[in-house]
PDB file of C-alpha atoms in Angstrom:
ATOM      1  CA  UNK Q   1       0.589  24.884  14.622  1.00 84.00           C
ATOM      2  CA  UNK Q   2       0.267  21.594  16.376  1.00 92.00           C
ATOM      3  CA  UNK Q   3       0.597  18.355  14.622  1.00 92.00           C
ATOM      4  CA  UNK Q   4      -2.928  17.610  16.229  1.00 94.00           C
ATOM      5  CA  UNK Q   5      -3.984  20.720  14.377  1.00 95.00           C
ATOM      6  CA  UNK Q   6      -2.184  20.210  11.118  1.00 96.00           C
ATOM      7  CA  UNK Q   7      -3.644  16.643  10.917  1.00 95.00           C
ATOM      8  CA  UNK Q   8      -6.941  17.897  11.312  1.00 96.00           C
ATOM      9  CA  UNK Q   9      -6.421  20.197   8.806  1.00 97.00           C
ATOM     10  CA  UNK Q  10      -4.663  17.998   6.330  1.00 97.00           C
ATOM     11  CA  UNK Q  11      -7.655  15.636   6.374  1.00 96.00           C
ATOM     12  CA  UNK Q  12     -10.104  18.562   5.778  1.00 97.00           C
ATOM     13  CA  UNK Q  13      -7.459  18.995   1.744  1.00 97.00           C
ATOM     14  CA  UNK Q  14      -9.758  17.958  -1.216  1.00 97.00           C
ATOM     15  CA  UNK Q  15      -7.140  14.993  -1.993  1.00 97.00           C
ATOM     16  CA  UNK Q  16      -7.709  13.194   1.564  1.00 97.00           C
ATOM     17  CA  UNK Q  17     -11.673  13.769   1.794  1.00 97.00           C
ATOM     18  CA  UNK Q  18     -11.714  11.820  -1.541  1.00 98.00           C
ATOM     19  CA  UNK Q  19      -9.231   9.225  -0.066  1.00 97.00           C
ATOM     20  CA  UNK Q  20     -11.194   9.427   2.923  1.00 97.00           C
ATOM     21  CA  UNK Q  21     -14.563   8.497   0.998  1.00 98.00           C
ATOM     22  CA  UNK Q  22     -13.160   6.230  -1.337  1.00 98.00           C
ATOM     23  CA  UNK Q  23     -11.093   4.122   0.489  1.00 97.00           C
ATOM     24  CA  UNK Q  24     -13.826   4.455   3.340  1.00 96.00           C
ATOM     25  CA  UNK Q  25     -16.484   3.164   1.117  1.00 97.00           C
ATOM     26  CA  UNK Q  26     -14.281   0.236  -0.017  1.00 97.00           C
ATOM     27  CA  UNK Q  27     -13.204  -0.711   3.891  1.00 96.00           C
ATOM     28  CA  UNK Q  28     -16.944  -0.764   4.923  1.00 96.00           C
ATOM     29  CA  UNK Q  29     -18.275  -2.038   1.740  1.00 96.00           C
ATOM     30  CA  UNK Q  30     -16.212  -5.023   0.930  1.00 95.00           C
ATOM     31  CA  UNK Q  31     -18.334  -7.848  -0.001  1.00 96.00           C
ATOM     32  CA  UNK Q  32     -15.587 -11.100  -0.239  1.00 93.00           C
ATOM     33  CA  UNK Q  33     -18.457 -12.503  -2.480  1.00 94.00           C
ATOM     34  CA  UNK Q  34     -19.182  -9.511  -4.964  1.00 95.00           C
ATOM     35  CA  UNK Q  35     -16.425 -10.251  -8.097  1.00 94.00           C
ATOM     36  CA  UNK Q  36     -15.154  -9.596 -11.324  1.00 94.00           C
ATOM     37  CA  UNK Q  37     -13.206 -12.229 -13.752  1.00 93.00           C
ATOM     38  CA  UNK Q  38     -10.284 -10.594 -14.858  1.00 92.00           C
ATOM     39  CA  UNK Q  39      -7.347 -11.878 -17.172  1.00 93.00           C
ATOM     40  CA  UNK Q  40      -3.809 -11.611 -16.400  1.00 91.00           C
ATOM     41  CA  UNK Q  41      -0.454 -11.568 -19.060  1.00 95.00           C
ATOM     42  CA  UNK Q  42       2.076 -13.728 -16.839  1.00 94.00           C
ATOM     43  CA  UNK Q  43       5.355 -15.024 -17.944  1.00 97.00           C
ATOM     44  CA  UNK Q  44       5.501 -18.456 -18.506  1.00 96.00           C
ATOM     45  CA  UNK Q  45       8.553 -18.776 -16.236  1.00 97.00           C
ATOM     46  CA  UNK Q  46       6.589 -17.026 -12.840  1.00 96.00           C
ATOM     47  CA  UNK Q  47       4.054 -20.006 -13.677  1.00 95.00           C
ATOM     48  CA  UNK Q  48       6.305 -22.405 -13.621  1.00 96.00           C
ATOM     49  CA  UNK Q  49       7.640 -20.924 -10.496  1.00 96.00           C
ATOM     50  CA  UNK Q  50       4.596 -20.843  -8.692  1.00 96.00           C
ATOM     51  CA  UNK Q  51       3.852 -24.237  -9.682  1.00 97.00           C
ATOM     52  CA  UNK Q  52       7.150 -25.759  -8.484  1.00 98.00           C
ATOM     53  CA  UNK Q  53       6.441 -23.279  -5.342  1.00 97.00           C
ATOM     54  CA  UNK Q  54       3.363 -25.010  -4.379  1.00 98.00           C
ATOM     55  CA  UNK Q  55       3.565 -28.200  -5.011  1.00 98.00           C
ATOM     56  CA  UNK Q  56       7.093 -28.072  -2.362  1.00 98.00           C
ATOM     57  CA  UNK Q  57       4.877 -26.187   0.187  1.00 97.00           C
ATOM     58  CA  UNK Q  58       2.302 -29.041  -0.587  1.00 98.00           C
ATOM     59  CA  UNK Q  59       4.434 -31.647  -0.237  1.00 98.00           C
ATOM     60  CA  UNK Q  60       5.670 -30.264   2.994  1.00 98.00           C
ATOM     61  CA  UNK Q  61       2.296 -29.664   4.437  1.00 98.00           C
ATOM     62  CA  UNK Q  62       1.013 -33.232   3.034  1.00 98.00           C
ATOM     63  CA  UNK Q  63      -1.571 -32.031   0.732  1.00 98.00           C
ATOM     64  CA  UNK Q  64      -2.405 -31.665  -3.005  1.00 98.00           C
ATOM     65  CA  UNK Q  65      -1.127 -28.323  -4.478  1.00 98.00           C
ATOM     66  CA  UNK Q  66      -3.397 -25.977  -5.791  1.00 97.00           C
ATOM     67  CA  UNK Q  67      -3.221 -24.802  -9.531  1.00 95.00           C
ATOM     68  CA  UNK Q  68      -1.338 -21.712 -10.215  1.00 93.00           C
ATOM     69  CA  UNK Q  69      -4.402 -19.379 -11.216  1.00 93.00           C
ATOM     70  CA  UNK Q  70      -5.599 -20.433  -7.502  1.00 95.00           C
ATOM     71  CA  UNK Q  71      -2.522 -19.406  -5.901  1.00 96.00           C
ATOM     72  CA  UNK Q  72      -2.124 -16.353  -8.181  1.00 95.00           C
ATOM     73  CA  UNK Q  73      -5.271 -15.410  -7.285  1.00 94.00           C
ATOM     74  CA  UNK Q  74      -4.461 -15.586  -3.290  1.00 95.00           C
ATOM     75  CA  UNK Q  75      -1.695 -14.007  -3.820  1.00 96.00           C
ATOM     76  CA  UNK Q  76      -3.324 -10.996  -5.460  1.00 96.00           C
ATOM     77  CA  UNK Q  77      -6.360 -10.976  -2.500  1.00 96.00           C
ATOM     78  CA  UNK Q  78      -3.744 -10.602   0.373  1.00 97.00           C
ATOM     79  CA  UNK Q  79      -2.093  -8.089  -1.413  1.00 98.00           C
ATOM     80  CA  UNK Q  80      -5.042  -5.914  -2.019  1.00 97.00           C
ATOM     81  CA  UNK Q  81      -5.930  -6.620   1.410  1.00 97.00           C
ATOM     82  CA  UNK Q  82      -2.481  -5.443   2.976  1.00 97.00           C
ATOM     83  CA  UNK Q  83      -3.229  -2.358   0.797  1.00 97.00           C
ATOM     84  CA  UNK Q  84      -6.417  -1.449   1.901  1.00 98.00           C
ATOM     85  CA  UNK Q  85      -5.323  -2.492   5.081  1.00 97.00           C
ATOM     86  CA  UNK Q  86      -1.980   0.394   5.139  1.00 97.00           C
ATOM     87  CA  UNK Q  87      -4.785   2.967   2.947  1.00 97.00           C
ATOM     88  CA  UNK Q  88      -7.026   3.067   5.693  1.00 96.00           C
ATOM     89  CA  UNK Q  89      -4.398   2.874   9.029  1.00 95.00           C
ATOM     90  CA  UNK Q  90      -1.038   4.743   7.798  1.00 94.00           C
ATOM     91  CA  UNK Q  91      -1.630   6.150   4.293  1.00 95.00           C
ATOM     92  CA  UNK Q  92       1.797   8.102   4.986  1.00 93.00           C
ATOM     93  CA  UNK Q  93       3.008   4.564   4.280  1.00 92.00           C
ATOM     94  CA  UNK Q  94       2.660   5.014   0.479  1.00 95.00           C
ATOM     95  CA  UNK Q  95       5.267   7.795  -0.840  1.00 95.00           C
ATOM     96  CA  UNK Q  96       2.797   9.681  -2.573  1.00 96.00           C
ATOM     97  CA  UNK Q  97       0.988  10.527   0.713  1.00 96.00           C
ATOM     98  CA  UNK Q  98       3.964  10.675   2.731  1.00 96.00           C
ATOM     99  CA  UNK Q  99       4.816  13.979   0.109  1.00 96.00           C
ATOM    100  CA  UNK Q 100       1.325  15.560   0.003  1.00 97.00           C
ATOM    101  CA  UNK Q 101       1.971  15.666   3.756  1.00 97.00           C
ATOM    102  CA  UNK Q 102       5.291  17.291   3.515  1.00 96.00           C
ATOM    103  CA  UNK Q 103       4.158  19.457   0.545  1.00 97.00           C
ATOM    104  CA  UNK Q 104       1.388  20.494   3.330  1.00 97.00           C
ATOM    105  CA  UNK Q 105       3.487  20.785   5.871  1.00 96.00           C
ATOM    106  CA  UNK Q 106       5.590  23.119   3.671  1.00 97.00           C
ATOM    107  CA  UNK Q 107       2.989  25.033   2.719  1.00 97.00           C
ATOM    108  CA  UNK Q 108       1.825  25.664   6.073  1.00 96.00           C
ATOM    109  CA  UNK Q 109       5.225  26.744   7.024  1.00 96.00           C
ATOM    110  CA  UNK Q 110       5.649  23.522   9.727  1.00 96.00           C
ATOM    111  CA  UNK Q 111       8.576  21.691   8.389  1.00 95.00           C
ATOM    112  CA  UNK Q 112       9.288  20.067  11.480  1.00 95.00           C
ATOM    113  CA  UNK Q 113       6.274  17.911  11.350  1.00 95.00           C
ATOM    114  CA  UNK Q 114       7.098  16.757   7.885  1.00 95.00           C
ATOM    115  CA  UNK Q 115       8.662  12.659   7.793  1.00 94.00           C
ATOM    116  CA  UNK Q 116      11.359  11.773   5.965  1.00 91.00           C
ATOM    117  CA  UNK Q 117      11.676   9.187   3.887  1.00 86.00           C
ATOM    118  CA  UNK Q 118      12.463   5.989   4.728  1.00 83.00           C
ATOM    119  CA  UNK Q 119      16.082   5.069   4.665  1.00 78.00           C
ATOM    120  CA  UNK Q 120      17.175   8.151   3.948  1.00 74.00           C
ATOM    121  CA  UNK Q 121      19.881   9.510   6.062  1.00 64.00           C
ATOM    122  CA  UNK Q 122      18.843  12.922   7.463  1.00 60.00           C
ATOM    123  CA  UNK Q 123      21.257  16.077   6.483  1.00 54.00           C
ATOM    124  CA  UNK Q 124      24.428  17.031   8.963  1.00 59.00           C
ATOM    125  CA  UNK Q 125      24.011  20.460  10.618  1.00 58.00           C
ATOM    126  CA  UNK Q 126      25.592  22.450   7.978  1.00 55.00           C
ATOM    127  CA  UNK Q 127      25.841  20.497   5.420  1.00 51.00           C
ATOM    128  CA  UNK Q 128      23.641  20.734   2.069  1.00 51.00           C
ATOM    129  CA  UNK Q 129      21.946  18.187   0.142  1.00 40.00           C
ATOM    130  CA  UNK Q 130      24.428  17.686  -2.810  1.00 36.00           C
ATOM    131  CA  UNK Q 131      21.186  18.064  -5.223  1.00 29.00           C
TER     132      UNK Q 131
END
């Protein structure tokens, strides 16, 4: 089997036509404007970190610094947005997809299309994984 043919398969698994409609809906459906109030638990020392944080980078860019639940809640948007963002490009970039691929791959007896993880150095010819 081709890797153009596995792919298509793999996308056709129950687990990645729900990713593909959920994370689908939420990529064309995002309304910037549409929100919920929600309450964090943050140690007091990250606040104070944050607020030391910004007011340097507001100093430095000569303007006042923005209170803490501000920049806490920036910090949270662009990190839901870089993880929509790798969701709906590369989901192989989160672990758990990267091994329902390989479990696929296994399954459909095509190892060689299956990617290792990263930073992992891959296995000597002849030589066994110690685990």
């Amino acid at each position: 089997m081709t890797a153009e043919e596995l792919t298509k398969a793999f996308l056709k698994t129950p687990a990645m036509i729900e990713h593909a409609k959920v994370i689908g809906t939420v990529n064309n459906r995002l309304d910037e404007g549409d929100t919920e109030t929600v309450s964090l638990q943050v140690p007091r020392q990250f606040l104070a970190m944050l607020e030391y944080d910004e007011r340097e980078n507001a100093a430095h860019e000569g303007r006042q610094p923005d209170p803490a639940i501000r920049v806490l809640g920036r910090m949270l948007h662009n990190q839901l947005h870089e993880r929509l963002h790798w969701l709906v490009v590369a989901p192989a970039h989160f672990p758990r997809y990267r091994d329902l691929w390989n479990r696929y791959c296994d399954e459909q007896g095509a190892p060689e299309h299956k990617i290792p993880t990263p930073g992992a150095a891959p296995a000597k010819d002849g030589e066994e994984d110690p685990f």
